[in-house]
Amino acid sequence: MARPVVAVVGRPNVGKSTLFNRLIGERLAIVEDLPGTTRDRLYGTVEWNGRELSLVDTGGLDDEKAEIPKAVRKQAEAAIQEADVVLLLVDAKTGIVPVDHDVAELLRRSGKRVILAANKADSWRGEAQAAEFYELGLGEVHPVSALQGHGTGDLLDAVVAALPPERTVEDEESEPRIAIVGRPNVGKSSFLNRLVGEERAVVSEEPGTTRDTIDTTLVHDGRRVRLVDTAGIRRRGRIEQGIEQYALLRTIHALERADVAILLVDATEGITAQDTHVAGYAIEAGVGLVLALNKWDAVERSEESTHEMEAVVAREFHFAPWMGHRFVSAKTGRNVIETLEDALDVVAVRTQRIATSDLHRLLVDAIASHPPPSDKGRQVRFRYVTQAKAATPTFVFFVDRPESVHFTYQRYLENKIRERFEFVGTPIRIELRGARD
């Protein structure tokens, strides 16, 4: 199920990243950082009042000569276009500056839902100063202190109220949705074109050619499949001013509405840190993953080089040992169709339902083999487990003291589920809920 996307926008130094980190830290369902995927926290999942949303931190809108420069205007327009809700952050201490008026005008014309928050309202004086921003004509002003946390709960209430109606799993399109993701210039558009057999997407050696997500529908073995080609994700420090600033936002949006992502990497360059970061974004979005080592035709292949590359894959993607991989060539067609079939197999895996009785037997066996560590001498008791109805395989364990279950034991339970049931190619979510005797 696709989560709505909320983009945090505003000029530099108003506290966007501080607010982003505060909201991520206050979410009720904490998603742990994935081991081995250290990355800039541009994107995170927030759960509030029973709704999940994807929060995206964006670059600052420069305040220059009282008007938004052309490149900055493109950034703002791209963010507005891709987000379901735009959270505009302003500075209560500094007050209104010309660029605030320009951005407000863009937002009014967009027709998108806008939440206006005045940051650095750390005292009653700051809250009074925040009232100045009603002049922007964007409705209610929410005074907050990202640093201290004041007002962030009310702000999240307003954000959730502005979200589009929630779609259930049954509401989603029935055809499988496969997102093609990866950093720039690894051959994503060439891979898509090889799949569909015609030039549906522009192919270029210029990194970042595909700036929009492009949906293409094909029929494979009598089954309609929707392919999403996405803009490459660049390292944050190398993103240029202009519309490419929001390539990440568009890729995340594509991931949120996909069932499985095919992650392309350039085999001639090996696995880079950015490749693992892209995988991390896909896993956090809860989609399945298939790794495609592209440009294998350009590698001096031998049994030894193949084993070396497989060892690198196992090491660099150790946080996703369940992810399958293929050596492919978009240029020659090697294993391109096979990779698509792998992705469709993962789609099928994600739809399987495990009977509660089978899960109960697994829980009994798991606890017998390795009981949960005690909490200050008190035994932690698991009551039962069931599979929740969700797009990402999710298992809910009812336990008397959920807060006492260490994340390592949650990982142990996940491994036990994977050992007994087939969940190849997809992340699994473990949820803990309180249960009384």
XYZ file of C-alpha atoms in Angstrom:
437
model
C 0.000 0.000 0.000
C 1.451 3.371 -1.038
C 1.984 5.772 1.821
C 1.172 9.434 1.196
C 4.249 11.626 0.762
C 4.755 14.780 2.836
C 7.563 17.094 1.690
C 9.118 19.515 4.173
C 10.053 22.682 2.270
C 11.345 26.113 3.237
C 14.325 28.413 2.897
C 17.702 27.555 4.482
C 18.226 27.734 8.247
C 14.593 27.581 9.267
C 15.133 24.178 10.905
C 13.770 21.734 8.315
C 16.198 18.942 9.162
C 15.744 19.499 12.895
C 11.977 19.237 12.513
C 12.383 16.212 10.248
C 14.492 14.429 12.866
C 12.070 15.430 15.620
C 9.055 14.045 13.771
C 10.843 10.830 12.858
C 11.901 10.427 16.491
C 8.355 10.935 17.739
C 6.683 8.450 15.464
C 4.794 5.752 17.316
C 6.130 2.874 15.206
C 9.893 3.174 15.170
C 11.614 1.644 12.154
C 15.199 0.878 13.094
C 18.090 1.905 10.901
C 19.095 -1.045 8.762
C 22.556 -2.454 9.572
C 25.105 -1.494 6.970
C 22.995 1.228 5.390
C 24.372 4.417 6.903
C 22.828 7.209 4.904
C 21.634 10.778 5.129
C 18.205 10.790 6.687
C 16.422 12.407 3.743
C 13.447 10.096 4.091
C 11.637 8.361 6.910
C 8.373 6.745 7.880
C 6.088 8.368 10.431
C 3.048 6.759 12.036
C 0.620 9.068 13.784
C -3.029 8.594 14.753
C -3.092 5.279 12.922
C -1.801 6.687 9.592
C 1.584 6.031 8.034
C 3.224 8.653 5.865
C 6.556 9.143 4.128
C 8.309 12.295 5.298
C 10.910 13.784 2.954
C 13.444 16.442 3.904
C 14.259 18.757 0.986
C 16.942 21.291 0.180
C 16.582 24.910 1.239
C 14.884 27.440 -1.015
C 17.413 30.229 -1.414
C 16.473 33.753 -0.445
C 18.025 35.803 -3.242
C 17.158 39.394 -4.305
C 13.634 39.126 -2.921
C 12.578 36.673 -5.630
C 12.919 32.944 -6.092
C 15.698 32.248 -8.621
C 14.676 30.174 -11.633
C 16.424 27.014 -10.413
C 14.903 27.328 -6.948
C 11.443 27.796 -8.457
C 11.909 24.499 -10.313
C 12.848 22.824 -7.040
C 9.745 24.118 -5.321
C 7.478 23.169 -8.213
C 8.912 19.647 -8.343
C 8.433 19.160 -4.617
C 4.884 20.470 -4.781
C 4.048 18.227 -7.743
C 5.273 15.014 -6.138
C 4.015 15.491 -2.584
C 0.488 14.728 -1.383
C 0.887 17.335 1.358
C 3.468 20.123 1.554
C 4.712 21.185 4.974
C 6.054 24.728 4.623
C 8.396 25.689 7.436
C 9.140 29.337 8.207
C 11.189 31.089 10.909
C 9.158 32.756 13.663
C 12.205 34.617 14.979
C 13.229 36.122 11.646
C 9.705 36.851 10.509
C 8.429 37.035 6.931
C 11.006 37.511 4.173
C 10.220 38.028 0.462
C 10.964 34.434 -0.515
C 8.221 33.273 1.885
C 5.663 35.263 -0.121
C 6.953 33.782 -3.404
C 6.763 30.201 -2.148
C 3.320 30.832 -0.671
C 2.115 32.026 -4.075
C 3.430 28.852 -5.709
C 1.669 26.735 -3.113
C -1.640 28.537 -3.495
C -1.603 28.024 -7.271
C -0.716 24.348 -6.930
C -4.004 23.346 -5.346
C -2.118 20.998 -2.985
C -2.872 20.781 0.710
C -0.413 22.978 2.609
C 0.409 22.952 6.306
C 2.206 26.077 7.526
C 4.487 25.722 10.536
C 6.414 28.561 12.180
C 9.540 27.124 13.780
C 11.659 28.526 16.611
C 8.552 29.536 18.551
C 10.325 28.559 21.760
C 8.367 30.863 24.086
C 5.129 32.829 24.287
C 6.909 35.656 22.471
C 7.808 33.317 19.612
C 4.226 32.078 19.380
C 3.039 35.680 19.158
C 5.559 36.387 16.393
C 4.323 33.315 14.505
C 0.948 35.005 14.024
C 2.631 37.307 11.505
C 2.609 34.454 8.982
C -1.179 34.517 8.616
C -0.308 37.257 6.135
C 0.839 34.530 3.702
C -2.767 33.437 3.203
C -2.103 29.720 3.707
C -4.522 29.207 6.567
C -3.716 28.273 10.143
C -0.163 28.839 11.392
C 1.191 26.107 13.655
C 3.858 27.465 16.041
C 6.435 24.791 16.841
C 9.863 24.363 18.344
C 11.665 21.625 16.453
C 14.526 21.843 18.933
C 12.389 21.458 22.067
C 9.509 19.510 20.549
C 6.785 22.013 21.471
C 3.764 21.906 19.182
C 4.921 18.973 17.057
C 2.050 16.743 18.156
C -0.520 19.324 17.081
C 1.404 19.758 13.831
C 1.248 16.025 13.099
C -2.470 16.064 13.865
C -2.903 18.740 11.188
C -0.711 16.867 8.691
C -2.648 13.612 9.135
C -5.971 15.456 8.788
C -4.770 16.851 5.446
C -3.751 13.469 3.984
C -5.796 11.939 1.157
C -8.184 9.125 2.156
C -6.424 5.898 3.039
C -6.507 3.183 0.397
C -6.864 -0.432 1.438
C -4.959 -3.313 -0.122
C -8.072 -4.190 -2.126
C -8.165 -0.669 -3.579
C -4.696 -0.984 -5.096
C -4.352 -1.888 -8.766
C -4.314 -5.628 -9.333
C -1.455 -5.640 -11.812
C 2.033 -6.094 -10.304
C 4.052 -2.881 -10.042
C 7.797 -3.187 -10.539
C 10.001 -0.139 -9.884
C 13.381 0.038 -11.627
C 15.714 1.916 -9.282
C 19.384 2.719 -8.866
C 21.885 5.516 -8.928
C 22.315 7.502 -12.159
C 23.824 5.991 -15.291
C 23.611 2.326 -14.303
C 21.361 1.531 -17.281
C 17.833 1.717 -15.883
C 16.241 3.156 -19.021
C 18.150 0.705 -21.241
C 16.941 -2.138 -19.021
C 13.333 -0.969 -19.344
C 13.649 -0.571 -23.108
C 15.080 -4.077 -23.427
C 12.105 -5.420 -21.480
C 9.434 -3.708 -23.543
C 11.284 -4.168 -26.828
C 10.959 -0.574 -27.942
C 12.206 2.894 -27.078
C 9.658 3.850 -24.432
C 12.173 5.836 -22.341
C 14.979 8.141 -23.446
C 18.358 6.408 -23.224
C 21.401 8.603 -22.720
C 24.871 8.386 -21.240
C 24.090 11.626 -19.374
C 23.411 10.782 -15.698
C 19.994 11.885 -14.542
C 18.372 11.819 -17.983
C 15.200 10.301 -16.569
C 13.942 13.015 -14.245
C 10.329 11.922 -14.193
C 9.060 8.502 -13.231
C 7.759 6.805 -16.375
C 5.149 4.059 -16.113
C 5.161 1.465 -18.871
C 2.746 -1.438 -19.098
C 3.745 -4.677 -20.774
C 2.186 -8.116 -21.087
C 4.379 -11.016 -19.949
C 3.050 -14.572 -20.292
C -0.463 -13.167 -20.627
C -0.138 -11.027 -17.506
C -0.124 -7.231 -17.430
C 2.848 -5.775 -15.554
C 3.438 -2.096 -14.742
C 7.067 -0.986 -14.879
C 8.240 2.220 -13.267
C 11.513 3.730 -14.492
C 12.832 6.253 -12.009
C 15.384 9.034 -11.751
C 18.735 7.967 -10.371
C 19.514 8.810 -6.754
C 22.694 10.832 -6.406
C 24.756 11.399 -3.330
C 23.210 14.283 -1.421
C 26.261 16.529 -1.635
C 26.437 16.155 -5.421
C 22.838 16.965 -6.253
C 22.747 20.023 -8.471
C 20.433 22.967 -8.007
C 17.271 22.648 -10.036
C 14.731 19.937 -10.628
C 17.252 17.127 -9.941
C 17.155 18.195 -6.297
C 13.949 16.178 -6.117
C 15.001 13.071 -8.030
C 15.077 11.332 -4.656
C 11.544 12.481 -3.865
C 10.277 11.085 -7.150
C 12.102 7.787 -6.680
C 10.661 7.404 -3.192
C 7.184 8.100 -4.559
C 7.725 5.357 -7.133
C 8.924 2.932 -4.446
C 5.911 3.687 -2.282
C 3.531 2.542 -5.024
C 5.576 -0.488 -6.105
C 5.346 -4.110 -5.038
C 8.939 -4.976 -5.916
C 11.998 -2.950 -6.914
C 14.638 -4.144 -9.349
C 17.841 -2.526 -8.117
C 20.338 -2.019 -10.924
C 24.029 -1.582 -10.154
C 26.959 -1.109 -12.524
C 29.004 -4.310 -12.402
C 31.974 -2.537 -14.007
C 32.189 -0.199 -11.017
C 31.344 -2.716 -8.310
C 28.994 -2.092 -5.403
C 29.107 1.483 -4.142
C 27.850 2.936 -0.871
C 25.107 4.663 -2.818
C 23.879 1.326 -4.164
C 23.371 0.107 -0.606
C 21.637 3.378 0.261
C 19.137 2.883 -2.567
C 18.465 -0.637 -1.278
C 17.887 0.858 2.151
C 15.260 3.235 0.786
C 13.470 0.340 -0.915
C 13.486 -1.767 2.248
C 12.209 1.121 4.328
C 9.407 1.532 1.809
C 8.582 -2.127 2.469
C 8.893 -3.349 -1.117
C 10.514 -6.516 -2.375
C 13.991 -6.383 -3.898
C 15.799 -8.080 -6.767
C 19.407 -7.118 -7.500
C 20.514 -6.837 -11.147
C 24.263 -6.559 -11.744
C 24.123 -4.728 -15.075
C 26.812 -4.305 -17.773
C 28.109 -7.809 -17.081
C 28.962 -8.037 -20.790
C 31.682 -5.414 -20.196
C 33.329 -7.386 -17.373
C 36.151 -9.844 -18.000
C 34.164 -12.838 -16.908
C 35.545 -15.973 -15.368
C 34.516 -18.370 -12.660
C 36.828 -16.534 -10.287
C 35.428 -13.060 -11.103
C 31.886 -14.345 -10.666
C 32.695 -15.757 -7.230
C 34.450 -12.511 -6.290
C 31.420 -10.434 -7.267
C 29.069 -12.736 -5.373
C 31.259 -12.346 -2.290
C 31.092 -8.558 -2.668
C 27.295 -8.699 -2.977
C 27.017 -10.829 0.159
C 29.273 -8.441 2.085
C 27.837 -5.111 0.943
C 24.201 -6.197 1.122
C 24.567 -8.229 4.313
C 21.533 -6.396 5.744
C 19.352 -8.057 3.055
C 20.612 -11.664 2.754
C 17.190 -12.658 1.468
C 17.630 -10.582 -1.734
C 18.300 -12.582 -4.899
C 20.572 -11.362 -7.683
C 21.279 -11.864 -11.389
C 24.174 -10.963 -13.681
C 22.523 -9.055 -16.512
C 23.241 -6.998 -19.589
C 20.649 -4.520 -20.794
C 22.762 -4.153 -23.934
C 22.679 -7.817 -24.989
C 19.517 -8.875 -23.161
C 21.274 -11.388 -20.919
C 19.011 -12.361 -17.971
C 16.774 -9.316 -18.423
C 13.546 -11.299 -18.771
C 14.716 -13.687 -16.046
C 15.124 -10.734 -13.672
C 11.568 -9.628 -14.384
C 10.362 -13.161 -13.665
C 12.300 -13.125 -10.377
C 10.497 -9.909 -9.453
C 7.110 -11.447 -10.295
C 7.979 -14.444 -8.116
C 8.622 -12.032 -5.244
C 5.211 -10.424 -5.858
C 3.645 -13.860 -5.380
C 5.699 -14.503 -2.230
C 4.472 -11.246 -0.682
C 0.819 -12.273 -1.066
C 1.073 -15.575 0.795
C -0.773 -15.897 4.095
C 0.490 -18.115 6.906
C -2.126 -19.814 9.081
C -2.183 -18.631 12.685
C -1.878 -22.243 13.859
C 1.362 -22.644 11.897
C 2.695 -19.397 13.331
C 1.804 -20.538 16.847
C 3.820 -23.731 16.397
C 6.732 -21.654 15.117
C 6.528 -19.371 18.176
C 6.485 -22.311 20.570
C 9.488 -23.896 18.859
C 11.397 -20.604 18.690
C 10.920 -19.884 22.404
C 11.849 -23.458 23.326
C 15.097 -23.171 21.351
C 15.951 -19.678 22.572
C 13.773 -18.074 25.290
C 13.584 -14.267 25.276
C 16.028 -12.612 27.684
C 14.499 -11.640 31.021
C 13.911 -8.009 31.913
C 15.473 -7.176 35.314
C 14.816 -10.704 36.425
C 11.238 -10.778 35.113
C 10.414 -13.253 32.381
C 9.027 -11.844 29.132
C 6.007 -13.855 28.012
C 4.835 -14.155 24.398
C 1.122 -15.011 24.108
C 0.429 -15.556 20.413
C 1.262 -14.385 16.909
C -0.711 -13.650 13.768
C -0.045 -12.280 10.301
C -1.488 -8.835 9.716
C -3.211 -7.891 6.491
C -0.627 -5.654 4.826
C 1.215 -5.250 1.523
C 4.541 -5.972 3.260
C 4.520 -9.346 5.113
C 3.863 -8.270 8.706
C 3.718 -10.485 11.777
C 2.212 -9.247 15.025
C 3.486 -10.812 18.248
C 1.453 -10.250 21.407
C 3.658 -10.062 24.481
C 3.103 -8.943 28.063
C 5.862 -6.300 27.962
C 6.651 -5.310 24.355
C 9.131 -2.632 25.418
C 11.303 -5.302 27.050
C 11.880 -7.264 23.826
C 15.301 -6.355 22.414
C 15.602 -5.748 18.673
C 18.032 -8.688 18.436
C 15.276 -11.044 19.593
C 12.929 -9.536 17.019
C 15.551 -10.313 14.394
C 15.771 -13.866 15.756
C 12.004 -14.266 15.302
C 12.244 -12.915 11.756
C 14.984 -15.427 10.948
C 12.835 -18.242 12.318
C 9.955 -17.151 10.081
C 12.254 -17.121 7.065
C 13.659 -20.555 7.916
C 10.227 -22.160 8.022
C 8.351 -20.224 5.349
C 9.290 -18.943 1.905
C 9.753 -15.181 2.048
C 12.583 -14.809 -0.443
C 13.100 -11.359 -1.905
C 10.955 -9.355 0.497
C 11.453 -7.566 3.794
C 9.449 -8.752 6.780
C 8.058 -6.527 9.488
C 7.763 -7.594 13.103
C 5.313 -5.740 15.342
C 5.002 -6.177 19.108
C 1.755 -5.469 20.898
C 0.841 -5.645 24.555
C -1.146 -8.604 25.818
C -2.525 -9.111 29.322
C -2.782 -12.391 31.177
